[in-house]
Amino acid sequence: MLSQQIETAIVAGVYKMGVETLRAERFTVESQEAVYTHPPTGSVTNYLKIERVQKNNIRTAQEMVEFAAKYQGQFMVNEKGRAAITIPTHSLFDSEGGVVPRVLLIRPQKETRLPVQDLESSTWGQVSIDAFTAAWSIEIDALPKFTTDYLHLMTGILLPIWKILPQSSNRVFRLQTSDGQKILGRVVNAHDIQTVREQLGLKNQLLSPAELVSLVLNEGHSQQLPGGVTLRRSYIAAEPRIELVNAISLAERLLAVGCFTEIINWKKRVFIPVSDKAPAILAAVIEILG
């Protein structure tokens, strides 16, 4: 019951902080599982895995041209024909106290701060407005209009397990599913949910390959895979990559399922292509690793 969830939040001392409403094109409950039952009352804590579909915020080339004019931006295209705008951003200090100038590199779905020196040594180069507009338009036309990810919610009676949940963010959120179900609870980040489940005695694998790819690319999450292989985000020429560390001994088998290798600073490294095929390739990689 939503009222019971609100009462739990009040008892836990978080409801007074305000309940944020999560919004998306669509929320769908993929699975629901009871994780705790309060002996005196029989009240239940549930774990819900919810599929969230959101419309991508994709800016047109004209919007970016206007943005560049407002913020002293420069138009860039790299050797792969990808477009970006760079604008000045705050500098850093190196270990010797020297100033490290940086720029914000704005891509259709990503923003990265990097030193000017790194930009100048990369394959990014300044181009005309027309060249930028053409490259940006081609790129955004190929982008998906919607993104699907997953939310992990603890609902119901929360106070008895409150200390098990991560304390970095203890806000309570509400949402409404596409079939009209109203849900209120604590959101647990995907990279914390496995630990929470283990503490609750639920040890089965939760994160799907699609979730892992999203976490690695968007949050810099690293995941230990079987066989001592680490899945992580790496930046090559200011572009994010999905890297498999300590996997070179399996390179031949990994290449067969869609991975690729590249020699960087005289060292061969293994990567999963950053594309809509990445989750399927990662699933095949995990199967190979056993």
mmCIF file of N, CA, C and O in Angstrom, residues 115-155:
data_model
loop_
_atom_site.group_PDB
_atom_site.id
_atom_site.type_symbol
_atom_site.label_atom_id
_atom_site.label_comp_id
_atom_site.label_asym_id
_atom_site.label_seq_id
_atom_site.Cartn_x
_atom_site.Cartn_y
_atom_site.Cartn_z
ATOM 1 N N PRO A 115 41.928 18.161 -20.797
ATOM 2 C CA PRO A 115 42.944 19.198 -20.978
ATOM 3 C C PRO A 115 43.066 19.616 -22.434
ATOM 4 O O PRO A 115 42.925 18.790 -23.348
ATOM 5 N N VAL A 116 43.334 20.892 -22.649
ATOM 6 C CA VAL A 116 43.511 21.404 -24.007
ATOM 7 C C VAL A 116 44.626 20.642 -24.711
ATOM 8 O O VAL A 116 44.531 20.348 -25.912
ATOM 9 N N GLN A 117 45.668 20.295 -23.979
ATOM 10 C CA GLN A 117 46.784 19.558 -24.572
ATOM 11 C C GLN A 117 46.337 18.212 -25.123
ATOM 12 O O GLN A 117 46.770 17.784 -26.194
ATOM 13 N N ASP A 118 45.442 17.524 -24.388
ATOM 14 C CA ASP A 118 44.931 16.238 -24.866
ATOM 15 C C ASP A 118 44.083 16.418 -26.119
ATOM 16 O O ASP A 118 44.123 15.587 -27.029
ATOM 17 N N LEU A 119 43.299 17.487 -26.153
ATOM 18 C CA LEU A 119 42.485 17.760 -27.335
ATOM 19 C C LEU A 119 43.365 18.020 -28.545
ATOM 20 O O LEU A 119 43.116 17.492 -29.635
ATOM 21 N N GLU A 120 44.412 18.803 -28.355
ATOM 22 C CA GLU A 120 45.295 19.156 -29.473
ATOM 23 C C GLU A 120 46.071 17.962 -30.008
ATOM 24 O O GLU A 120 46.434 17.929 -31.185
ATOM 25 N N SER A 121 46.316 16.960 -29.147
ATOM 26 C CA SER A 121 47.048 15.772 -29.595
ATOM 27 C C SER A 121 46.128 14.670 -30.095
ATOM 28 O O SER A 121 46.580 13.606 -30.494
ATOM 29 N N SER A 122 44.812 14.915 -30.054
ATOM 30 C CA SER A 122 43.840 13.920 -30.514
ATOM 31 C C SER A 122 43.535 14.138 -31.990
ATOM 32 O O SER A 122 44.144 14.973 -32.665
ATOM 33 N N THR A 123 42.564 13.390 -32.491
ATOM 34 C CA THR A 123 42.177 13.514 -33.899
ATOM 35 C C THR A 123 41.067 14.542 -34.108
ATOM 36 O O THR A 123 40.576 14.691 -35.225
ATOM 37 N N TRP A 124 40.665 15.234 -33.035
ATOM 38 C CA TRP A 124 39.679 16.292 -33.189
ATOM 39 C C TRP A 124 40.312 17.507 -33.849
ATOM 40 O O TRP A 124 41.431 17.896 -33.500
ATOM 41 N N GLY A 125 39.605 18.099 -34.808
ATOM 42 C CA GLY A 125 40.094 19.289 -35.486
ATOM 43 C C GLY A 125 38.977 20.284 -35.717
ATOM 44 O O GLY A 125 37.818 19.906 -35.904
ATOM 45 N N GLN A 126 39.332 21.563 -35.711
ATOM 46 C CA GLN A 126 38.333 22.615 -35.891
ATOM 47 C C GLN A 126 37.872 22.664 -37.346
ATOM 48 O O GLN A 126 38.686 22.524 -38.266
ATOM 49 N N VAL A 127 36.553 22.843 -37.548
ATOM 50 C CA VAL A 127 35.980 22.844 -38.889
ATOM 51 C C VAL A 127 35.012 24.020 -39.021
ATOM 52 O O VAL A 127 34.722 24.731 -38.058
ATOM 53 N N SER A 128 34.500 24.194 -40.221
ATOM 54 C CA SER A 128 33.525 25.256 -40.479
ATOM 55 C C SER A 128 32.159 24.887 -39.916
ATOM 56 O O SER A 128 31.893 23.716 -39.587
ATOM 57 N N ILE A 129 31.274 25.871 -39.847
ATOM 58 C CA ILE A 129 29.911 25.617 -39.373
ATOM 59 C C ILE A 129 29.217 24.600 -40.274
ATOM 60 O O ILE A 129 28.537 23.684 -39.796
ATOM 61 N N ASP A 130 29.389 24.726 -41.585
ATOM 62 C CA ASP A 130 28.725 23.809 -42.522
ATOM 63 C C ASP A 130 29.198 22.375 -42.321
ATOM 64 O O ASP A 130 28.392 21.432 -42.340
ATOM 65 N N ALA A 131 30.521 22.189 -42.147
ATOM 66 C CA ALA A 131 31.059 20.839 -41.949
ATOM 67 C C ALA A 131 30.552 20.251 -40.636
ATOM 68 O O ALA A 131 30.197 19.066 -40.565
ATOM 69 N N PHE A 132 30.513 21.082 -39.609
ATOM 70 C CA PHE A 132 29.998 20.618 -38.316
ATOM 71 C C PHE A 132 28.530 20.236 -38.422
ATOM 72 O O PHE A 132 28.114 19.170 -37.957
ATOM 73 N N THR A 133 27.732 21.104 -39.040
ATOM 74 C CA THR A 133 26.291 20.862 -39.156
ATOM 75 C C THR A 133 26.012 19.556 -39.896
ATOM 76 O O THR A 133 25.147 18.765 -39.483
ATOM 77 N N ALA A 134 26.752 19.311 -40.960
ATOM 78 C CA ALA A 134 26.552 18.078 -41.731
ATOM 79 C C ALA A 134 26.893 16.849 -40.887
ATOM 80 O O ALA A 134 26.131 15.876 -40.853
ATOM 81 N N ALA A 135 28.048 16.894 -40.200
ATOM 82 C CA ALA A 135 28.483 15.742 -39.402
ATOM 83 C C ALA A 135 27.553 15.502 -38.222
ATOM 84 O O ALA A 135 27.180 14.360 -37.920
ATOM 85 N N TRP A 136 27.169 16.571 -37.529
ATOM 86 C CA TRP A 136 26.276 16.438 -36.364
ATOM 87 C C TRP A 136 24.921 15.868 -36.790
ATOM 88 O O TRP A 136 24.380 14.972 -36.135
ATOM 89 N N SER A 137 24.383 16.362 -37.897
ATOM 90 C CA SER A 137 23.068 15.912 -38.363
ATOM 91 C C SER A 137 23.081 14.432 -38.733
ATOM 92 O O SER A 137 22.145 13.689 -38.413
ATOM 93 N N ILE A 138 24.139 14.001 -39.405
ATOM 94 C CA ILE A 138 24.254 12.585 -39.770
ATOM 95 C C ILE A 138 24.295 11.717 -38.516
ATOM 96 O O ILE A 138 23.654 10.658 -38.432
ATOM 97 N N GLU A 139 25.055 12.181 -37.526
ATOM 98 C CA GLU A 139 25.223 11.392 -36.311
ATOM 99 C C GLU A 139 23.933 11.281 -35.512
ATOM 100 O O GLU A 139 23.566 10.195 -35.054
ATOM 101 N N ILE A 140 23.219 12.387 -35.331
ATOM 102 C CA ILE A 140 22.000 12.320 -34.505
ATOM 103 C C ILE A 140 20.874 11.587 -35.208
ATOM 104 O O ILE A 140 20.002 11.002 -34.555
ATOM 105 N N ASP A 141 20.881 11.578 -36.536
ATOM 106 C CA ASP A 141 19.857 10.834 -37.270
ATOM 107 C C ASP A 141 19.954 9.341 -37.004
ATOM 108 O O ASP A 141 18.956 8.612 -37.107
ATOM 109 N N ALA A 142 21.180 8.876 -36.660
ATOM 110 C CA ALA A 142 21.391 7.446 -36.421
ATOM 111 C C ALA A 142 21.185 7.055 -34.962
ATOM 112 O O ALA A 142 21.215 5.869 -34.627
ATOM 113 N N LEU A 143 20.966 8.039 -34.098
ATOM 114 C CA LEU A 143 20.813 7.748 -32.677
ATOM 115 C C LEU A 143 19.410 7.229 -32.361
ATOM 116 O O LEU A 143 18.436 7.641 -32.985
ATOM 117 N N PRO A 144 19.303 6.346 -31.370
ATOM 118 C CA PRO A 144 17.969 5.893 -30.944
ATOM 119 C C PRO A 144 17.213 7.032 -30.292
ATOM 120 O O PRO A 144 17.797 7.887 -29.628
ATOM 121 N N LYS A 145 15.925 7.049 -30.499
ATOM 122 C CA LYS A 145 15.094 8.124 -29.939
ATOM 123 C C LYS A 145 14.753 7.887 -28.468
ATOM 124 O O LYS A 145 14.388 8.819 -27.758
ATOM 125 N N PHE A 146 14.888 6.641 -28.029
ATOM 126 C CA PHE A 146 14.575 6.316 -26.640
ATOM 127 C C PHE A 146 15.702 5.481 -26.032
ATOM 128 O O PHE A 146 16.413 4.767 -26.739
ATOM 129 N N THR A 147 15.847 5.575 -24.704
ATOM 130 C CA THR A 147 16.828 4.781 -23.957
ATOM 131 C C THR A 147 16.092 3.968 -22.901
ATOM 132 O O THR A 147 15.220 4.483 -22.197
ATOM 133 N N THR A 148 16.466 2.700 -22.787
ATOM 134 C CA THR A 148 15.879 1.822 -21.783
ATOM 135 C C THR A 148 16.924 1.475 -20.737
ATOM 136 O O THR A 148 18.033 1.074 -21.070
ATOM 137 N N ASP A 149 16.580 1.672 -19.460
ATOM 138 C CA ASP A 149 17.446 1.221 -18.378
ATOM 139 C C ASP A 149 16.569 0.670 -17.260
ATOM 140 O O ASP A 149 15.366 0.456 -17.459
ATOM 141 N N TYR A 150 17.164 0.411 -16.098
ATOM 142 C CA TYR A 150 16.417 -0.234 -15.017
ATOM 143 C C TYR A 150 16.609 0.512 -13.702
ATOM 144 O O TYR A 150 17.688 1.048 -13.421
ATOM 145 N N LEU A 151 15.547 0.554 -12.911
ATOM 146 C CA LEU A 151 15.593 1.085 -11.560
ATOM 147 C C LEU A 151 15.442 -0.061 -10.576
ATOM 148 O O LEU A 151 14.700 -1.017 -10.828
ATOM 149 N N HIS A 152 16.139 0.044 -9.451
ATOM 150 C CA HIS A 152 16.058 -0.958 -8.394
ATOM 151 C C HIS A 152 15.463 -0.272 -7.170
ATOM 152 O O HIS A 152 16.068 0.632 -6.598
ATOM 153 N N LEU A 153 14.258 -0.679 -6.769
ATOM 154 C CA LEU A 153 13.541 -0.026 -5.678
ATOM 155 C C LEU A 153 13.287 -0.987 -4.530
ATOM 156 O O LEU A 153 12.951 -2.154 -4.741
ATOM 157 N N MET A 154 13.461 -0.472 -3.311
ATOM 158 C CA MET A 154 13.024 -1.171 -2.114
ATOM 159 C C MET A 154 11.761 -0.475 -1.633
ATOM 160 O O MET A 154 11.767 0.741 -1.390
ATOM 161 N N THR A 155 10.663 -1.205 -1.514
ATOM 162 C CA THR A 155 9.379 -0.623 -1.131
ATOM 163 C C THR A 155 8.792 -1.368 0.058
ATOM 164 O O THR A 155 9.280 -2.420 0.460
#
